[in-house]
Amino acid sequence: MNKNNKIITVWGGISILAGIMIGSGIFFLGSQILTRAGNSLWLSLAAWIVGGIITLFAGLSYAELGSLFPENGGYYVYLKEAYGKKMAFLSGFMNMVLSTTGSISLLAILFGQVISNIFVEAVPYINLIAISAIIILTFVNYIGLKLGEIVQMVFMVAKLIPIIMIIIMGILVGREPIVSTSTLGDMTFFEGVIAFAFAIVGTLWAYDGWTNLNAIAGHMKDAKKDLPKALTVAIAGVIIIYALFIFSLYRLVSYQSLFDAYNGWFIFDAAYALFGQAGQTIIMTTVAVSVFGALNGTVMVTPHVYQKMAQDGLFFKIFAKEDKKFHTPVYSLLLSAVIAIILILLNFDIESLLTFVIFAGLIFNTLILISLFLFRKRLPVKDHPRYQVWGYPVIPIIAVAGMLLLLTATLIQSFIPSIIGLSVLVVGYIVIYFTQKK
């Protein structure tokens, strides 16, 4: 890695992570999480917190892996070192076809939805807006990683505006009661547990992105020290922000209005109640900025995994190449953009895209967390100094157990999209089997 490309500081890493995580999920998923949690405000709030804790425990484990392998590629590198190239290729293939590119598609579509809330005449052109956003940000990140980081930091500050405003107003003037009405009484204990777990699964989309800094760890000035700090601070900070934000919304919006909000965007109902039409437009605009910033971060980091696959001979060599002038993985950037645009044109619904994104993450993140135990034996800490996850082995075990529970809930509650995800894995295995055999 060229030393001139080691440009990301710890604060830059925090901005990238938090900028990706605080994107759209916290703004539009509230209604879905509430419904999945049996319409219980308290239980849905608990789902947000538990989802954050599982993410934090997994992030701490990722921090140790990132300090052990401080290079670009992230999850792909860890899977390759722990289980071999086939497993690493499967993860990259799944992310390329459905998961990570699905995240890009979903963020772009949500950006189009927010724009259509601001400008009603744009409603028929949501997909066109989404595709245009992907093309623009692909070009921005082609010009250079530093520019992408600067854009991410600017949008990070901008997106905090509506969140902080809602939190302050919710604490100061919120009057709506946190009611305990729910539909869980009609369920068996097992059904209730699965419903709550599926609500937690939904929150993982809002927390999604916590793995992305590891994918560009090779560009950090001191990954072994700064990566763990950035992961810990970013994830812990986002958990606090999310919990306060959801609580404040519940205090500002009436119980029934939480379910009536258009496309689940009940933050806009809160904005209208607080600030009127002009204030609502301002909040909508800052939310659009937030989603755009998250989209930029995902477009920035995703291609580095495909580049790493190509460098290892598991993918077409052309995707390993960097632009001579900007030193960015130009062909991998283009590939990521093209597949994301195709997913938009296939018109998958939001729920299916959510499952595509989360399902693969649950499978491979579980395997990655298990790899931490393998590396502790193969590469002892005394011989390979690195950051060590605190609470080992309890914290990683809790994270693995949480991932397995959430994977089970996803299979039960969102069966068809999960089967599509498994089918992609099978196709990926066939591809790598015959490729390596040849």
Coordinates of C-alpha atoms in Angstrom, one line a residue:
M1 CA 0.0 0.0 0.0
N2 CA 1.4 3.4 -1.0
K3 CA 2.0 5.5 2.1
N4 CA 0.5 8.5 0.3
N5 CA -2.8 6.6 0.4
K6 CA -2.8 6.3 4.2
I7 CA -4.9 9.4 4.7
I8 CA -7.8 8.4 7.1
T9 CA -7.4 9.5 10.7
V10 CA -9.3 8.3 13.7
W11 CA -11.8 11.2 13.4
G12 CA -12.1 10.5 9.7
G13 CA -12.9 6.9 10.5
I14 CA -15.5 7.9 13.0
S15 CA -17.1 10.2 10.4
I16 CA -17.1 7.5 7.7
L17 CA -18.7 4.9 10.1
A18 CA -21.2 7.2 11.7
G19 CA -22.0 8.8 8.4
I20 CA -22.8 5.4 6.9
M21 CA -24.7 4.1 9.9
I22 CA -26.8 7.3 10.4
G23 CA -28.3 7.3 7.0
S24 CA -31.9 6.4 6.4
G25 CA -32.9 3.5 8.7
I26 CA -33.3 5.7 11.8
F27 CA -35.7 7.9 9.8
F28 CA -37.9 5.5 8.0
L29 CA -37.7 2.2 9.9
G30 CA -39.5 3.3 13.0
S31 CA -43.0 2.3 11.8
Q32 CA -41.7 -1.2 10.7
I33 CA -39.9 -1.9 13.9
L34 CA -43.0 -0.8 15.9
T35 CA -45.2 -3.2 13.9
R36 CA -42.7 -6.1 14.2
A37 CA -42.6 -5.5 18.0
G38 CA -46.4 -6.0 18.3
N39 CA -47.1 -2.3 18.3
S40 CA -45.5 -1.9 21.7
L41 CA -43.6 1.4 22.0
W42 CA -41.5 0.2 24.9
L43 CA -40.6 -3.1 23.2
S44 CA -39.7 -1.4 20.0
L45 CA -37.5 1.0 21.9
A46 CA -35.9 -2.0 23.5
A47 CA -35.4 -3.6 20.1
W48 CA -33.4 -0.5 19.0
I49 CA -31.2 -0.7 22.1
V50 CA -30.6 -4.5 21.9
G51 CA -29.8 -4.3 18.2
G52 CA -27.2 -1.6 19.1
I53 CA -25.7 -3.7 21.8
I54 CA -25.3 -6.7 19.5
T55 CA -23.8 -4.4 16.9
L56 CA -21.3 -3.0 19.5
F57 CA -20.3 -6.5 20.7
A58 CA -19.7 -7.6 17.1
G59 CA -17.9 -4.3 16.3
L60 CA -15.5 -4.8 19.2
S61 CA -14.7 -8.3 17.8
Y62 CA -14.2 -6.7 14.4
A63 CA -11.8 -4.2 15.9
E64 CA -9.5 -7.0 17.0
L65 CA -9.6 -8.6 13.6
G66 CA -8.9 -5.2 11.9
S67 CA -5.9 -4.6 14.1
L68 CA -4.6 -8.1 13.3
F69 CA -5.1 -7.7 9.6
P70 CA -4.7 -3.9 9.0
E71 CA -5.4 -4.0 5.2
N72 CA -8.1 -3.3 2.7
G73 CA -10.8 -6.0 2.2
G74 CA -12.3 -6.2 5.7
Y75 CA -14.6 -9.2 6.1
Y76 CA -13.2 -10.8 2.9
V77 CA -9.7 -10.9 4.4
Y78 CA -10.9 -12.4 7.7
L79 CA -12.9 -15.1 6.0
K80 CA -10.0 -15.9 3.6
E81 CA -7.5 -16.2 6.5
A82 CA -9.9 -18.3 8.7
Y83 CA -11.7 -20.6 6.2
G84 CA -9.9 -20.3 2.9
K85 CA -10.5 -18.6 -0.4
K86 CA -13.8 -20.3 -1.3
M87 CA -15.6 -18.9 1.7
A88 CA -14.1 -15.5 1.1
F89 CA -15.2 -15.6 -2.5
L90 CA -18.8 -16.6 -1.4
S91 CA -19.0 -13.6 0.9
G92 CA -17.8 -11.2 -1.8
F93 CA -20.0 -12.8 -4.4
M94 CA -23.1 -12.5 -2.1
N95 CA -22.3 -8.9 -1.3
M96 CA -21.7 -8.1 -4.9
V97 CA -24.9 -9.6 -6.2
L98 CA -27.4 -8.8 -3.4
S99 CA -26.2 -7.6 -0.1
T100 CA -23.9 -4.6 -0.2
T101 CA -25.1 -3.5 -3.7
G102 CA -28.6 -4.0 -2.3
S103 CA -27.7 -1.6 0.4
I104 CA -26.6 1.0 -2.2
S105 CA -29.8 0.4 -4.2
L106 CA -32.0 0.7 -1.0
L107 CA -30.3 3.9 0.1
A108 CA -30.6 5.4 -3.4
I109 CA -34.4 4.6 -3.5
L110 CA -34.9 6.1 -0.1
F111 CA -33.1 9.2 -1.2
G112 CA -35.5 9.4 -4.1
Q113 CA -38.5 8.9 -1.7
V114 CA -37.4 11.8 0.5
I115 CA -36.9 14.0 -2.6
S116 CA -40.4 13.1 -3.7
N117 CA -41.7 14.1 -0.3
I118 CA -40.1 17.6 -0.8
F119 CA -41.1 17.9 -4.5
V120 CA -44.4 16.0 -5.1
E121 CA -43.9 16.3 -8.9
A122 CA -40.8 14.0 -8.5
V123 CA -42.9 11.0 -7.4
P124 CA -42.9 9.3 -10.8
Y125 CA -39.1 9.7 -11.1
I126 CA -37.9 8.1 -7.8
N127 CA -36.0 5.4 -9.6
L128 CA -34.4 7.9 -11.9
I129 CA -33.3 10.1 -9.0
A130 CA -31.9 7.0 -7.3
I131 CA -29.9 5.9 -10.3
S132 CA -28.6 9.5 -10.8
A133 CA -27.4 9.7 -7.2
I134 CA -25.4 6.4 -7.6
I135 CA -23.8 7.7 -10.8
I136 CA -22.8 11.0 -9.3
L137 CA -21.3 9.5 -6.1
T138 CA -19.5 6.8 -8.1
F139 CA -17.8 9.7 -10.0
V140 CA -17.0 11.6 -6.8
N141 CA -15.3 8.5 -5.3
Y142 CA -13.5 7.8 -8.6
I143 CA -11.9 11.2 -8.4
G144 CA -10.3 10.3 -5.1
L145 CA -10.8 8.7 -1.7
K146 CA -9.8 11.9 0.1
L147 CA -12.6 13.8 -1.7
G148 CA -15.0 11.0 -0.7
E149 CA -13.9 11.3 3.0
I150 CA -14.4 15.1 2.9
V151 CA -17.9 14.7 1.5
Q152 CA -18.6 12.2 4.2
M153 CA -17.5 14.5 7.0
V154 CA -19.5 17.4 5.7
F155 CA -22.7 15.3 5.3
M156 CA -22.0 13.8 8.8
V157 CA -22.4 17.2 10.4
A158 CA -25.4 18.1 8.2
K159 CA -27.3 15.0 9.0
L160 CA -27.0 15.5 12.8
I161 CA -29.1 18.7 12.5
P162 CA -32.6 17.1 12.3
I163 CA -31.7 14.4 14.8
I164 CA -30.5 16.9 17.4
M165 CA -33.5 19.1 16.8
I166 CA -35.9 16.3 17.3
I167 CA -34.1 15.0 20.4
I168 CA -34.1 18.5 22.1
M169 CA -37.7 19.2 21.2
G170 CA -38.8 15.7 22.3
I171 CA -37.2 16.1 25.7
L172 CA -38.4 19.7 26.2
V173 CA -41.9 19.8 24.7
G174 CA -42.9 16.2 24.0
R175 CA -46.2 15.4 25.7
E176 CA -47.4 12.1 24.1
P177 CA -47.6 9.2 26.5
I178 CA -45.5 6.1 25.9
V179 CA -48.4 3.7 25.8
S180 CA -48.0 0.0 26.4
T181 CA -50.7 -1.3 23.9
S182 CA -49.5 -4.3 22.0
T183 CA -50.7 -7.4 20.0
L184 CA -48.2 -9.7 21.7
G185 CA -50.9 -11.0 24.0
D186 CA -52.3 -13.1 21.1
M187 CA -49.0 -14.8 20.5
T188 CA -47.3 -17.8 22.1
F189 CA -44.1 -17.2 24.0
F190 CA -42.1 -18.6 21.1
E191 CA -43.9 -16.4 18.6
G192 CA -43.3 -13.4 20.8
V193 CA -39.6 -14.1 21.0
I194 CA -39.4 -14.5 17.2
A195 CA -41.4 -11.3 16.7
F196 CA -39.1 -9.3 19.0
A197 CA -36.0 -10.9 17.3
F198 CA -37.4 -9.9 13.9
A199 CA -37.8 -6.3 15.2
I200 CA -34.2 -6.4 16.2
V201 CA -33.3 -7.6 12.7
G202 CA -35.0 -4.5 11.3
T203 CA -32.8 -2.2 13.5
L204 CA -29.7 -3.9 12.1
W205 CA -30.3 -2.1 8.8
A206 CA -30.2 1.2 10.7
Y207 CA -26.9 0.1 12.3
D208 CA -25.6 -1.4 9.1
G209 CA -22.3 0.0 7.9
W210 CA -20.3 -0.7 11.0
T211 CA -18.2 -3.2 9.1
N212 CA -17.3 -0.8 6.3
L213 CA -14.3 1.0 7.8
N214 CA -12.5 -2.4 8.0
A215 CA -12.8 -2.6 4.2
I216 CA -10.5 0.4 3.8
A217 CA -8.3 -0.2 6.9
G218 CA -5.3 -0.1 4.6
H219 CA -5.9 3.6 4.0
M220 CA -5.9 4.4 7.7
K221 CA -2.8 6.2 9.1
D222 CA -2.5 3.8 12.0
A223 CA -5.1 1.1 11.7
K224 CA -3.9 -1.0 14.6
K225 CA -4.6 1.9 17.0
D226 CA -7.2 4.1 15.3
L227 CA -9.5 1.4 13.9
P228 CA -10.6 0.0 17.3
K229 CA -11.1 3.6 18.6
A230 CA -13.2 4.6 15.6
L231 CA -15.4 1.5 15.8
T232 CA -16.0 1.8 19.5
V233 CA -16.8 5.5 19.5
A234 CA -18.9 5.5 16.4
I235 CA -21.1 2.5 17.3
A236 CA -21.5 3.5 21.0
G237 CA -22.4 7.1 19.9
V238 CA -24.9 5.9 17.3
I239 CA -26.7 3.7 19.9
I240 CA -27.2 6.6 22.2
I241 CA -28.3 8.9 19.4
Y242 CA -30.8 6.3 18.1
A243 CA -32.3 5.5 21.5
L244 CA -32.8 9.2 22.3
F245 CA -34.2 10.0 18.8
I246 CA -36.8 7.2 18.8
F247 CA -37.9 8.1 22.4
S248 CA -38.3 11.7 21.4
L249 CA -40.3 10.8 18.3
Y250 CA -42.7 8.7 20.5
R251 CA -43.1 11.8 22.8
L252 CA -43.8 14.1 19.8
V253 CA -46.1 12.0 17.5
S254 CA -49.4 10.6 18.6
Y255 CA -49.7 6.8 18.8
Q256 CA -52.1 6.5 15.9
S257 CA -50.0 8.8 13.7
L258 CA -47.0 6.6 14.1
F259 CA -48.9 4.0 12.0
D260 CA -50.5 6.4 9.5
A261 CA -47.3 8.1 8.4
Y262 CA -46.6 7.9 4.6
N263 CA -44.1 5.1 3.9
G264 CA -43.3 5.0 7.6
W265 CA -41.6 8.5 7.6
F266 CA -43.2 9.7 10.8
I267 CA -40.3 12.0 11.5
F268 CA -42.0 14.3 8.9
D269 CA -45.2 14.3 11.0
A270 CA -43.2 15.3 14.0
A271 CA -41.5 18.0 12.0
Y272 CA -44.8 19.4 10.8
A273 CA -46.3 19.4 14.3
L274 CA -43.3 21.2 15.7
F275 CA -42.3 23.6 13.0
G276 CA -45.1 23.9 10.5
Q277 CA -44.8 23.5 6.7
A278 CA -41.5 25.5 6.4
G279 CA -39.9 23.6 9.3
Q280 CA -41.0 20.3 7.8
T281 CA -39.4 21.2 4.5
I282 CA -36.1 22.0 6.3
I283 CA -36.2 18.6 8.1
M284 CA -37.0 16.8 4.9
T285 CA -34.0 18.5 3.2
T286 CA -31.6 17.5 6.0
V287 CA -32.9 14.0 6.0
A288 CA -32.2 13.9 2.2
V289 CA -28.7 15.1 3.0
S290 CA -28.3 12.3 5.6
V291 CA -29.4 9.6 3.3
F292 CA -27.1 10.9 0.5
G293 CA -24.2 10.9 2.9
A294 CA -24.8 7.3 3.9
L295 CA -25.1 6.4 0.2
N296 CA -21.7 8.1 -0.4
G297 CA -20.0 6.2 2.3
T298 CA -21.3 2.8 1.0
V299 CA -20.3 3.7 -2.6
M300 CA -16.9 4.7 -1.2
V301 CA -15.9 1.5 0.6
T302 CA -17.7 -1.3 -1.3
P303 CA -15.5 -1.6 -4.4
H304 CA -12.3 -2.3 -2.3
V305 CA -13.6 -5.8 -1.5
Y306 CA -14.0 -6.6 -5.2
Q307 CA -10.6 -5.2 -5.8
K308 CA -9.1 -7.4 -3.1
M309 CA -10.8 -10.5 -4.6
A310 CA -9.3 -9.7 -8.0
Q311 CA -5.9 -9.2 -6.5
D312 CA -6.1 -12.7 -4.9
G313 CA -7.0 -14.2 -8.3
L314 CA -10.6 -15.0 -7.3
F315 CA -12.1 -12.5 -9.7
F316 CA -11.4 -11.0 -13.1
K317 CA -8.0 -9.2 -13.1
I318 CA -9.4 -6.0 -14.5
F319 CA -11.2 -5.3 -11.2
A320 CA -7.8 -5.2 -9.4
K321 CA -6.6 -2.2 -11.4
E322 CA -6.5 1.3 -10.0
D323 CA -6.7 4.5 -11.9
K324 CA -3.2 5.9 -12.6
K325 CA -4.1 9.4 -11.7
F326 CA -6.5 9.1 -8.8
H327 CA -5.4 5.7 -7.4
T328 CA -9.0 4.5 -7.0
P329 CA -10.4 1.1 -8.1
V330 CA -12.2 2.5 -11.1
Y331 CA -13.5 -0.8 -12.6
S332 CA -14.7 -2.1 -9.2
L333 CA -16.5 1.2 -8.6
L334 CA -18.2 0.8 -12.0
L335 CA -19.2 -2.8 -11.3
S336 CA -20.7 -1.9 -7.9
A337 CA -22.7 0.9 -9.5
V338 CA -24.0 -1.2 -12.4
I339 CA -25.2 -4.0 -10.2
A340 CA -26.9 -1.5 -7.8
I341 CA -28.7 0.1 -10.7
I342 CA -29.8 -3.3 -12.0
L343 CA -31.4 -4.1 -8.6
I344 CA -33.3 -0.8 -8.8
L345 CA -34.5 -1.6 -12.3
L346 CA -35.7 -5.0 -11.1
N347 CA -38.2 -3.2 -8.7
F348 CA -37.6 -5.2 -5.6
D349 CA -39.8 -3.9 -2.7
I350 CA -38.2 -2.3 0.3
E351 CA -38.8 -5.3 2.6
S352 CA -37.1 -7.7 0.2
L353 CA -34.1 -5.4 -0.2
L354 CA -33.8 -5.1 3.6
T355 CA -33.7 -8.9 3.8
F356 CA -31.1 -9.2 1.1
V357 CA -28.9 -6.8 2.9
I358 CA -29.3 -8.2 6.4
F359 CA -29.5 -11.9 5.6
A360 CA -26.0 -12.3 4.1
G361 CA -24.6 -10.1 6.8
L362 CA -26.0 -12.3 9.5
I363 CA -24.5 -15.5 7.9
F364 CA -21.0 -14.2 7.2
N365 CA -20.7 -12.0 10.3
T366 CA -21.5 -15.0 12.4
L367 CA -18.6 -16.9 10.7
I368 CA -16.3 -13.9 11.1
L369 CA -17.1 -13.6 14.8
I370 CA -16.3 -17.4 15.2
S371 CA -13.0 -16.8 13.4
L372 CA -11.9 -14.7 16.3
F373 CA -11.6 -17.8 18.4
L374 CA -9.7 -19.6 15.6
F375 CA -7.2 -16.7 15.3
R376 CA -6.6 -16.6 19.1
K377 CA -5.3 -20.2 18.8
R378 CA -3.5 -19.9 15.4
L379 CA -2.0 -16.5 16.0
P380 CA -1.5 -16.0 19.7
V381 CA -1.6 -12.5 21.1
K382 CA 1.9 -12.8 22.5
D383 CA 3.3 -13.5 19.1
H384 CA 1.0 -11.1 17.2
P385 CA 0.4 -8.0 19.3
R386 CA -2.9 -6.3 18.6
Y387 CA -6.0 -4.7 20.1
Q388 CA -7.9 -7.3 22.2
V389 CA -11.6 -7.3 22.5
W390 CA -12.5 -6.7 26.1
G391 CA -14.6 -9.3 27.9
Y392 CA -13.2 -12.1 25.7
P393 CA -14.6 -14.8 25.3
V394 CA -18.0 -13.6 26.7
I395 CA -18.6 -10.6 24.4
P396 CA -17.9 -12.5 21.2
I397 CA -20.0 -15.5 22.4
I398 CA -23.0 -13.1 23.1
A399 CA -22.5 -11.5 19.6
V400 CA -22.5 -15.0 17.9
A401 CA -25.6 -16.1 19.8
G402 CA -27.4 -12.9 18.9
M403 CA -26.5 -13.3 15.2
L404 CA -27.8 -16.9 15.2
L405 CA -31.1 -15.9 16.9
L406 CA -31.6 -13.1 14.4
L407 CA -30.8 -15.3 11.4
T408 CA -33.4 -17.8 12.6
A409 CA -36.0 -15.0 13.0
T410 CA -35.2 -13.7 9.5
L411 CA -35.7 -17.2 8.0
I412 CA -39.1 -17.6 9.7
Q413 CA -40.5 -14.1 9.1
S414 CA -39.1 -13.3 5.7
F415 CA -38.8 -16.7 4.1
I416 CA -39.0 -16.0 0.3
P417 CA -36.3 -13.3 0.2
S418 CA -34.1 -15.5 2.5
I419 CA -34.5 -18.4 0.0
I420 CA -33.4 -16.0 -2.8
G421 CA -30.3 -15.2 -0.7
L422 CA -29.5 -18.8 -0.2
S423 CA -29.9 -19.4 -3.9
V424 CA -27.3 -16.8 -4.6
L425 CA -24.9 -18.5 -2.2
V426 CA -25.5 -21.8 -4.1
V427 CA -24.8 -20.1 -7.4
G428 CA -21.6 -18.5 -5.9
Y429 CA -20.4 -21.9 -4.7
I430 CA -20.9 -23.4 -8.2
V431 CA -19.0 -20.5 -9.8
I432 CA -16.0 -20.8 -7.4
Y433 CA -16.0 -24.7 -7.6
F434 CA -15.7 -24.8 -11.4
T435 CA -13.4 -21.7 -11.5
Q436 CA -10.9 -23.3 -9.1
K437 CA -11.2 -26.7 -10.8
K438 CA -10.4 -25.1 -14.1

